[in-house]
Tab-separated table of C-alpha atoms and ligand atoms in Angstrom:
chain	number	residue	atom	x	y	z
A	1	MET	CA	-188.735	-40.730	-95.376
A	2	LYS	CA	-190.400	-42.149	-98.453
A	3	GLN	CA	-188.458	-44.800	-100.327
A	4	LYS	CA	-188.841	-45.843	-103.905
A	5	GLY	CA	-191.463	-48.595	-104.008
A	6	ASN	CA	-191.621	-51.603	-106.243
A	7	ASP	CA	-192.560	-50.221	-109.678
A	8	ASN	CA	-193.405	-53.582	-111.221
A	9	ILE	CA	-197.215	-53.683	-111.226
A	10	ASN	CA	-197.300	-57.484	-111.164
A	11	MET	CA	-195.175	-57.716	-108.064
A	12	PRO	CA	-196.831	-57.473	-104.641
A	13	LYS	CA	-196.494	-54.192	-102.770
A	14	MET	CA	-194.002	-54.603	-99.963
A	15	ALA	CA	-193.856	-51.151	-98.337
A	16	VAL	CA	-194.822	-50.804	-94.667
A	17	GLU	CA	-195.115	-47.814	-92.373
A	18	ILE	CA	-193.431	-47.772	-88.966
A	19	GLY	CA	-194.250	-44.764	-86.799
A	20	GLY	CA	-194.293	-42.263	-89.670
A	21	LEU	CA	-191.391	-43.859	-91.540
A	22	THR	CA	-192.285	-45.694	-94.752
A	23	ILE	CA	-189.799	-48.404	-95.695
A	24	LYS	CA	-189.702	-50.243	-99.020
A	25	ASN	CA	-190.079	-53.684	-97.472
A	26	PRO	CA	-190.495	-55.052	-93.933
A	27	VAL	CA	-187.011	-56.578	-93.596
A	28	MET	CA	-184.493	-54.877	-91.311
A	29	THR	CA	-181.110	-55.929	-89.984
A	30	ALA	CA	-180.977	-56.523	-86.211
A	31	SER	CA	-178.565	-54.347	-84.273
A	32	GLY	CA	-175.154	-55.890	-83.594
A	33	THR	CA	-175.378	-58.483	-86.349
A	34	PHE	CA	-174.742	-56.332	-89.429
A	35	GLY	CA	-172.006	-53.995	-88.174
A	36	TYR	CA	-172.458	-50.513	-89.657
A	37	GLY	CA	-173.491	-51.855	-93.078
A	38	GLU	CA	-170.093	-51.602	-94.770
A	39	GLU	CA	-168.986	-54.978	-93.358
A	40	TYR	CA	-171.703	-56.730	-95.416
A	41	SER	CA	-171.722	-54.527	-98.483
A	42	LEU	CA	-169.669	-56.942	-100.635
A	43	ASN	CA	-172.326	-59.644	-100.232
A	44	VAL	CA	-175.524	-57.671	-99.802
A	45	ASP	CA	-177.110	-54.985	-101.985
A	46	ILE	CA	-177.992	-52.700	-99.096
A	47	SER	CA	-180.586	-50.816	-101.196
A	48	HIS	CA	-182.714	-53.990	-101.233
A	49	ILE	CA	-183.181	-54.042	-97.454
A	50	GLY	CA	-186.044	-52.134	-95.806
A	51	ALA	CA	-183.826	-50.662	-93.091
A	52	VAL	CA	-180.338	-51.068	-91.712
A	53	ILE	CA	-180.183	-50.957	-87.923
A	54	VAL	CA	-176.602	-50.401	-86.863
A	55	LYS	CA	-174.668	-51.798	-83.893
A	56	GLY	CA	-175.594	-50.065	-80.611
A	57	ILE	CA	-174.018	-46.631	-80.105
A	58	SER	CA	-173.226	-44.951	-76.769
A	59	LEU	CA	-172.024	-41.461	-75.844
A	60	GLU	CA	-168.405	-42.493	-75.266
A	61	PRO	CA	-166.483	-45.366	-76.924
A	62	ARG	CA	-166.790	-48.742	-75.160
A	63	ILE	CA	-164.366	-51.658	-75.373
A	64	GLY	CA	-167.035	-54.164	-74.322
A	65	ASN	CA	-166.489	-57.283	-72.217
A	66	PRO	CA	-163.260	-59.351	-72.129
A	67	PRO	CA	-163.169	-62.521	-74.323
A	68	PRO	CA	-164.382	-65.192	-74.788
A	69	ARG	CA	-167.551	-63.304	-75.727
A	70	ILE	CA	-169.293	-65.731	-78.082
A	71	ILE	CA	-170.106	-69.439	-77.881
A	72	GLU	CA	-172.216	-71.520	-80.234
A	73	THR	CA	-175.137	-73.478	-78.746
A	74	PRO	CA	-177.572	-75.973	-80.279
A	75	CYS	CA	-179.743	-73.889	-82.643
A	76	GLY	CA	-178.233	-70.581	-81.611
A	77	MET	CA	-175.421	-68.670	-79.976
A	78	LEU	CA	-174.653	-66.969	-76.682
A	79	ASN	CA	-172.962	-63.570	-76.804
A	80	ALA	CA	-171.679	-61.200	-74.176
A	81	ILE	CA	-170.108	-58.494	-76.347
A	82	GLY	CA	-171.007	-55.781	-73.832
A	83	LEU	CA	-171.915	-53.126	-76.419
A	84	GLU	CA	-168.444	-52.461	-77.831
A	85	ASN	CA	-168.660	-49.402	-80.091
A	86	PRO	CA	-166.625	-46.344	-81.159
A	87	GLY	CA	-168.969	-43.777	-79.542
A	88	VAL	CA	-171.540	-41.498	-81.144
A	89	ARG	CA	-169.167	-38.828	-82.475
A	90	VAL	CA	-166.926	-41.314	-84.320
A	91	PHE	CA	-170.059	-43.057	-85.618
A	92	VAL	CA	-171.389	-39.823	-87.141
A	93	LYS	CA	-168.006	-38.876	-88.629
A	94	ASP	CA	-166.677	-42.253	-89.851
A	95	LYS	CA	-169.551	-44.753	-90.168
A	96	LEU	CA	-172.683	-42.843	-91.151
A	97	PRO	CA	-171.359	-41.367	-94.463
A	98	PHE	CA	-171.086	-44.885	-95.914
A	99	LEU	CA	-174.775	-45.635	-95.321
A	100	ARG	CA	-175.890	-42.285	-96.733
A	101	GLN	CA	-174.947	-43.491	-100.234
A	102	TYR	CA	-177.788	-46.017	-100.232
A	103	ASP	CA	-181.542	-45.767	-100.760
A	104	VAL	CA	-182.186	-47.421	-97.397
A	105	ALA	CA	-183.650	-46.286	-94.096
A	106	VAL	CA	-180.916	-45.936	-91.481
A	107	ILE	CA	-181.967	-46.659	-87.907
A	108	VAL	CA	-179.455	-46.055	-85.142
A	109	ASN	CA	-179.623	-48.321	-82.108
A	110	ILE	CA	-178.590	-46.424	-79.003
A	111	PHE	CA	-177.673	-47.212	-75.454
A	112	GLY	CA	-176.970	-45.224	-72.277
A	113	GLU	CA	-176.123	-45.916	-68.654
A	114	THR	CA	-178.332	-43.040	-67.460
A	115	VAL	CA	-181.334	-41.178	-68.874
A	116	ASP	CA	-179.128	-38.144	-69.364
A	117	GLU	CA	-176.636	-40.163	-71.399
A	118	PHE	CA	-179.450	-41.442	-73.630
A	119	LYS	CA	-180.549	-37.831	-74.178
A	120	GLN	CA	-177.062	-36.645	-75.090
A	121	VAL	CA	-176.654	-39.423	-77.675
A	122	VAL	CA	-180.086	-38.581	-79.121
A	123	GLU	CA	-179.271	-34.881	-79.375
A	124	ILE	CA	-176.032	-35.541	-81.279
A	125	LEU	CA	-177.753	-37.990	-83.659
A	126	SER	CA	-180.719	-35.672	-84.240
A	127	SER	CA	-178.482	-33.051	-85.763
A	128	ALA	CA	-176.748	-35.534	-88.122
A	129	ALA	CA	-178.041	-35.990	-91.690
A	130	GLY	CA	-179.096	-39.393	-93.002
A	131	ILE	CA	-180.732	-40.946	-89.932
A	132	HIS	CA	-184.394	-41.953	-90.271
A	133	ALA	CA	-185.248	-43.333	-86.832
A	134	LEU	CA	-183.723	-44.321	-83.500
A	135	GLU	CA	-184.007	-47.660	-81.755
A	136	ILE	CA	-183.663	-47.315	-77.993
A	137	ASN	CA	-182.000	-50.375	-76.483
A	138	ILE	CA	-183.360	-50.752	-72.972
A	139	SER	CA	-182.788	-54.466	-73.157
A	140	CYS	CA	-179.108	-55.473	-73.261
A	141	PRO	CA	-178.466	-58.351	-70.838
A	142	ASN	CA	-174.661	-58.080	-70.998
A	143	VAL	CA	-173.872	-54.807	-69.289
A	144	ARG	CA	-173.946	-53.990	-65.583
A	145	LYS	CA	-175.412	-50.482	-65.819
A	146	GLY	CA	-178.302	-49.251	-67.957
A	147	GLY	CA	-179.483	-51.804	-70.528
A	148	MET	CA	-181.889	-54.303	-69.089
A	149	VAL	CA	-182.212	-52.320	-65.848
A	150	PHE	CA	-184.372	-49.830	-67.782
A	151	GLY	CA	-186.164	-52.502	-69.776
A	152	ALA	CA	-187.225	-54.610	-66.792
A	153	ASP	CA	-188.907	-51.811	-64.852
A	154	PRO	CA	-192.081	-50.218	-66.295
A	155	ASP	CA	-191.440	-46.867	-64.574
A	156	MET	CA	-187.841	-46.602	-65.754
A	157	ALA	CA	-188.830	-47.728	-69.244
A	158	TYR	CA	-191.470	-44.976	-69.233
A	159	GLU	CA	-189.037	-42.330	-68.087
A	160	VAL	CA	-186.274	-43.066	-70.580
A	161	THR	CA	-188.770	-43.262	-73.453
A	162	LYS	CA	-190.429	-39.977	-72.485
A	163	GLU	CA	-187.124	-38.130	-72.170
A	164	VAL	CA	-185.763	-39.507	-75.451
A	165	LYS	CA	-189.001	-38.625	-77.259
A	166	ARG	CA	-188.781	-35.064	-75.918
A	167	SER	CA	-185.228	-34.701	-77.222
A	168	THR	CA	-185.833	-35.495	-80.898
A	169	ASP	CA	-188.228	-35.303	-83.858
A	170	LEU	CA	-187.030	-38.663	-85.184
A	171	PRO	CA	-189.365	-41.677	-84.823
A	172	ILE	CA	-188.532	-43.662	-81.683
A	173	ILE	CA	-188.569	-47.462	-81.622
A	174	VAL	CA	-188.121	-48.943	-78.125
A	175	LYS	CA	-186.479	-52.382	-78.040
A	176	LEU	CA	-187.703	-54.694	-75.287
A	177	THR	CA	-186.070	-57.512	-73.357
A	178	PRO	CA	-187.743	-60.914	-73.014
A	179	ASN	CA	-186.096	-61.324	-69.590
A	180	VAL	CA	-189.110	-60.030	-67.665
A	181	THR	CA	-192.197	-61.535	-66.064
A	182	ASP	CA	-194.735	-59.547	-68.086
A	183	ILE	CA	-193.510	-58.015	-71.330
A	184	CYS	CA	-196.948	-56.459	-71.986
A	185	LEU	CA	-196.557	-54.232	-68.935
A	186	ILE	CA	-193.320	-52.767	-70.319
A	187	ALA	CA	-194.821	-52.464	-73.814
A	188	LYS	CA	-197.808	-50.472	-72.485
A	189	SER	CA	-195.505	-48.275	-70.468
A	190	VAL	CA	-193.334	-47.255	-73.421
A	191	GLU	CA	-196.415	-46.716	-75.598
A	192	ASP	CA	-197.876	-44.407	-72.933
A	193	ALA	CA	-194.548	-42.557	-72.814
A	194	GLY	CA	-194.791	-41.745	-76.526
A	195	ALA	CA	-192.837	-44.494	-78.324
A	196	ASP	CA	-193.640	-44.577	-82.062
A	197	ALA	CA	-192.989	-48.328	-82.317
A	198	ILE	CA	-191.774	-51.286	-80.274
A	199	SER	CA	-189.259	-53.918	-81.305
A	200	LEU	CA	-188.857	-57.272	-79.571
A	201	ILE	CA	-187.109	-59.430	-78.555
A	202	ASN	CA	-183.517	-58.837	-77.543
A	203	THR	CA	-181.577	-61.934	-76.476
A	204	VAL	CA	-182.665	-64.372	-73.750
A	205	THR	CA	-180.216	-64.591	-70.839
A	206	GLY	CA	-178.396	-67.927	-70.716
A	207	MET	CA	-175.108	-69.641	-69.905
A	208	SER	CA	-172.900	-72.528	-70.923
A	209	VAL	CA	-170.208	-74.493	-69.034
A	210	ASP	CA	-166.994	-76.215	-70.145
A	211	ILE	CA	-167.275	-79.474	-68.174
A	212	GLU	CA	-163.591	-80.453	-68.529
A	213	LYS	CA	-162.314	-77.197	-67.070
A	214	ARG	CA	-165.465	-76.578	-65.022
A	215	ILE	CA	-165.561	-72.960	-66.079
A	216	PRO	CA	-168.180	-70.898	-67.886
A	217	HIS	CA	-167.582	-70.686	-71.649
A	218	LEU	CA	-168.109	-66.911	-71.495
A	219	LYS	CA	-165.835	-64.680	-69.445
A	220	ASN	CA	-168.967	-62.704	-68.493
A	221	ILE	CA	-170.416	-66.052	-67.245
A	222	THR	CA	-173.868	-65.292	-68.677
A	223	GLY	CA	-174.727	-64.110	-72.175
A	224	GLY	CA	-177.638	-63.472	-74.504
A	225	LEU	CA	-179.091	-66.403	-76.442
A	226	SER	CA	-180.099	-65.687	-80.040
A	227	GLY	CA	-180.893	-67.655	-83.196
A	228	PRO	CA	-183.566	-70.262	-84.074
A	229	ALA	CA	-183.695	-71.562	-80.472
A	230	ILE	CA	-185.505	-68.387	-79.350
A	231	LYS	CA	-187.970	-68.043	-82.237
A	232	PRO	CA	-190.997	-69.631	-80.531
A	233	ILE	CA	-190.464	-67.422	-77.454
A	234	ALA	CA	-190.137	-64.313	-79.617
A	235	LEU	CA	-193.208	-65.176	-81.673
A	236	ARG	CA	-195.302	-65.738	-78.544
A	237	MET	CA	-194.197	-62.407	-77.071
A	238	VAL	CA	-194.844	-60.493	-80.302
A	239	TRP	CA	-198.332	-62.046	-80.463
A	240	GLN	CA	-198.995	-60.941	-76.861
A	241	VAL	CA	-197.669	-57.398	-77.338
A	242	VAL	CA	-199.521	-56.817	-80.616
A	243	LYS	CA	-202.795	-57.333	-78.727
A	244	GLN	CA	-201.813	-54.831	-76.046
A	245	VAL	CA	-200.590	-51.796	-78.005
A	246	LYS	CA	-201.772	-49.689	-80.936
A	247	ILE	CA	-198.310	-48.675	-82.164
A	248	PRO	CA	-196.469	-50.854	-84.716
A	249	VAL	CA	-194.537	-53.860	-83.423
A	250	ILE	CA	-191.331	-55.135	-85.020
A	251	GLY	CA	-190.629	-58.865	-84.581
A	252	ILE	CA	-187.115	-60.128	-83.806
A	253	GLY	CA	-185.755	-63.493	-82.744
A	254	GLY	CA	-184.467	-66.518	-84.596
A	255	ILE	CA	-185.703	-65.545	-88.045
A	256	ILE	CA	-183.580	-67.323	-90.633
A	257	SER	CA	-186.007	-67.801	-93.524
A	258	ALA	CA	-188.906	-66.071	-95.263
A	259	ARG	CA	-191.255	-68.602	-93.669
A	260	ASP	CA	-190.047	-67.549	-90.203
A	261	ALA	CA	-190.532	-63.880	-91.106
A	262	LEU	CA	-194.048	-64.601	-92.428
A	263	GLU	CA	-195.030	-66.178	-89.088
A	264	PHE	CA	-194.185	-62.905	-87.327
A	265	LEU	CA	-196.072	-60.827	-89.912
A	266	ILE	CA	-199.143	-63.048	-89.667
A	267	VAL	CA	-199.287	-62.690	-85.862
A	268	GLY	CA	-199.205	-58.926	-86.381
A	269	ALA	CA	-195.618	-57.666	-86.567
A	270	ARG	CA	-195.438	-54.756	-89.053
A	271	SER	CA	-191.842	-55.648	-89.900
A	272	VAL	CA	-189.068	-58.027	-88.845
A	273	GLN	CA	-185.383	-57.872	-87.990
A	274	ILE	CA	-182.824	-60.445	-89.049
A	275	GLY	CA	-179.974	-61.057	-86.598
A	276	THR	CA	-177.971	-64.250	-86.065
A	277	ALA	CA	-179.026	-65.489	-89.525
A	278	ASN	CA	-176.578	-62.952	-91.025
A	279	PHE	CA	-173.701	-64.929	-89.470
A	280	ILE	CA	-174.879	-68.164	-91.116
A	281	ASN	CA	-175.813	-66.648	-94.475
A	282	PRO	CA	-174.591	-63.091	-95.166
A	283	CYS	CA	-177.338	-62.750	-97.817
A	284	ALA	CA	-180.126	-63.786	-95.406
A	285	THR	CA	-181.849	-60.376	-95.513
A	286	MET	CA	-182.056	-60.307	-99.322
A	287	ASP	CA	-183.142	-63.958	-99.479
A	288	ILE	CA	-185.916	-63.236	-96.974
A	289	VAL	CA	-187.171	-60.181	-98.928
A	290	ARG	CA	-187.323	-62.315	-102.075
A	291	GLY	CA	-188.981	-65.236	-100.240
A	292	ILE	CA	-191.720	-63.001	-98.800
A	293	GLU	CA	-192.357	-61.498	-102.248
A	294	GLU	CA	-192.646	-64.978	-103.776
A	295	PHE	CA	-195.046	-66.112	-101.044
A	296	LEU	CA	-197.311	-63.100	-101.614
A	297	ALA	CA	-197.276	-63.559	-105.388
A	298	LYS	CA	-198.025	-67.288	-105.083
A	299	ASN	CA	-200.965	-66.614	-102.746
A	300	ASN	CA	-202.357	-63.705	-104.818
A	301	ILE	CA	-201.773	-61.179	-102.045
A	302	ALA	CA	-201.279	-57.814	-103.752
A	303	ASP	CA	-200.028	-55.903	-100.718
A	304	ILE	CA	-198.112	-57.167	-97.693
A	305	ASN	CA	-200.329	-55.072	-95.424
A	306	GLU	CA	-203.208	-57.417	-96.324
A	307	LEU	CA	-201.299	-60.260	-94.642
A	308	ILE	CA	-200.127	-58.528	-91.464
A	309	GLY	CA	-202.117	-59.531	-88.373
A	310	THR	CA	-204.311	-62.081	-90.135
A	311	LEU	CA	-203.746	-64.984	-87.716
A	312	ASN	CA	-206.905	-67.078	-87.448
A	313	GLU	CA	-206.810	-68.104	-83.822
A	314	GLU	CA	-209.895	-70.290	-84.119
A	315	GLY	CA	-208.529	-72.226	-87.044
A	316	THR	CA	-206.715	-75.562	-86.881
A	317	LEU	CA	-204.866	-77.484	-89.571
B	1	FMN	C1	-173.373	-60.555	-81.552
B	1	FMN	C2	-174.629	-59.826	-81.206
B	1	FMN	C3	-174.575	-58.463	-80.915
B	1	FMN	C4	-175.740	-57.756	-80.593
B	1	FMN	N1	-175.672	-56.411	-80.318
B	1	FMN	C5	-176.821	-55.720	-80.060
B	1	FMN	C6	-176.782	-54.302	-79.844
B	1	FMN	O1	-175.729	-53.655	-79.916
B	1	FMN	N2	-177.959	-53.656	-79.561
B	1	FMN	C7	-179.163	-54.336	-79.507
B	1	FMN	O2	-180.205	-53.714	-79.259
B	1	FMN	N3	-179.224	-55.670	-79.751
B	1	FMN	C8	-178.092	-56.363	-80.015
B	1	FMN	N4	-178.161	-57.712	-80.275
B	1	FMN	C9	-179.485	-58.407	-80.249
B	1	FMN	C10	-180.057	-58.575	-81.675
B	1	FMN	O3	-180.258	-57.340	-82.293
B	1	FMN	C11	-181.375	-59.385	-81.642
B	1	FMN	O4	-182.320	-58.684	-80.849
B	1	FMN	C12	-181.204	-60.792	-81.063
B	1	FMN	O5	-179.982	-61.357	-81.486
B	1	FMN	C13	-182.344	-61.729	-81.448
B	1	FMN	O6	-182.453	-61.864	-82.850
B	1	FMN	P1	-181.792	-63.100	-83.677
B	1	FMN	O7	-182.211	-64.368	-82.978
B	1	FMN	O8	-182.328	-62.953	-85.062
B	1	FMN	O9	-180.307	-62.908	-83.619
B	1	FMN	C14	-176.995	-58.442	-80.585
B	1	FMN	C15	-177.044	-59.809	-80.911
B	1	FMN	C16	-175.893	-60.498	-81.236
B	1	FMN	C17	-175.994	-61.958	-81.593
């Protein structure tokens, strides 16, 4: 899909290309933190975002984990939602039409407990209008089956990616978990299997205890840590993966400002996703688009692609 670019000749060019999909700017919403778009539409002009990535969708509806499912932590939050969602058919019928009204790329984040389930979800979505790419979540730490099981094993990650790729013509972004020993191994595997792009990171597994009651704060006991606390980990992993693969890499993790986003772009991410920041500031995505534009203009950079991957590793302050 080609989106309308920025027509103002004095403004820097912000469009980037991700696996055949050109988006008007590199800012995307991270799955699970922006609902299905409608929830934020009173605060955010959705047409100003590069892409909306919706909450993870599975074949059948899921009620998710029992509460409490969220707890705040210093510089972040732990969640164990467990991929609650209405199922792919309800998504296509009731949620997708809203997003079709906007000039924005719609990326559907999907999840399955088996390879076959992934394929069935992909087949249903591939015949629906208004979807521009799929993000394959092989990285959720809060479910017992599927999720991270695929993302932590290079062979399983390869298989699910290959089968999904075979089932659709849509660009495939594979989302990786940081909860592995060597993320580059998984990244190479999904690239070899035909992924069009890689996004990372999903949340970092953690836990938190109520010392008075001596119980875990989350009913699930463990949860996924997100927010500014994980940004240095995410940035390091993006930097490592960018060196290992030729396909575009999308940076995620703790980005709350344009400066954070610019760090990811400079280490080589082609675009970024904004997650937990949306809970602190519902306009975070728009503010970050504007902040990146201002940075480029101030530094006389005419096109964002001139900045991506320009980290000077030899340089010091
Ligand atoms: C409440 C919540 C729900 C999430 N749901 C999903 C999901 O359905 N699918 C997915 O791939 N990632 C999900 N994530 C992970 C985010 O998309 C993102 O990878 C992670 O939060 C790190 O980015 P952040 O620090 O900017 O939030 C969720 C995160 C949060 C906080």
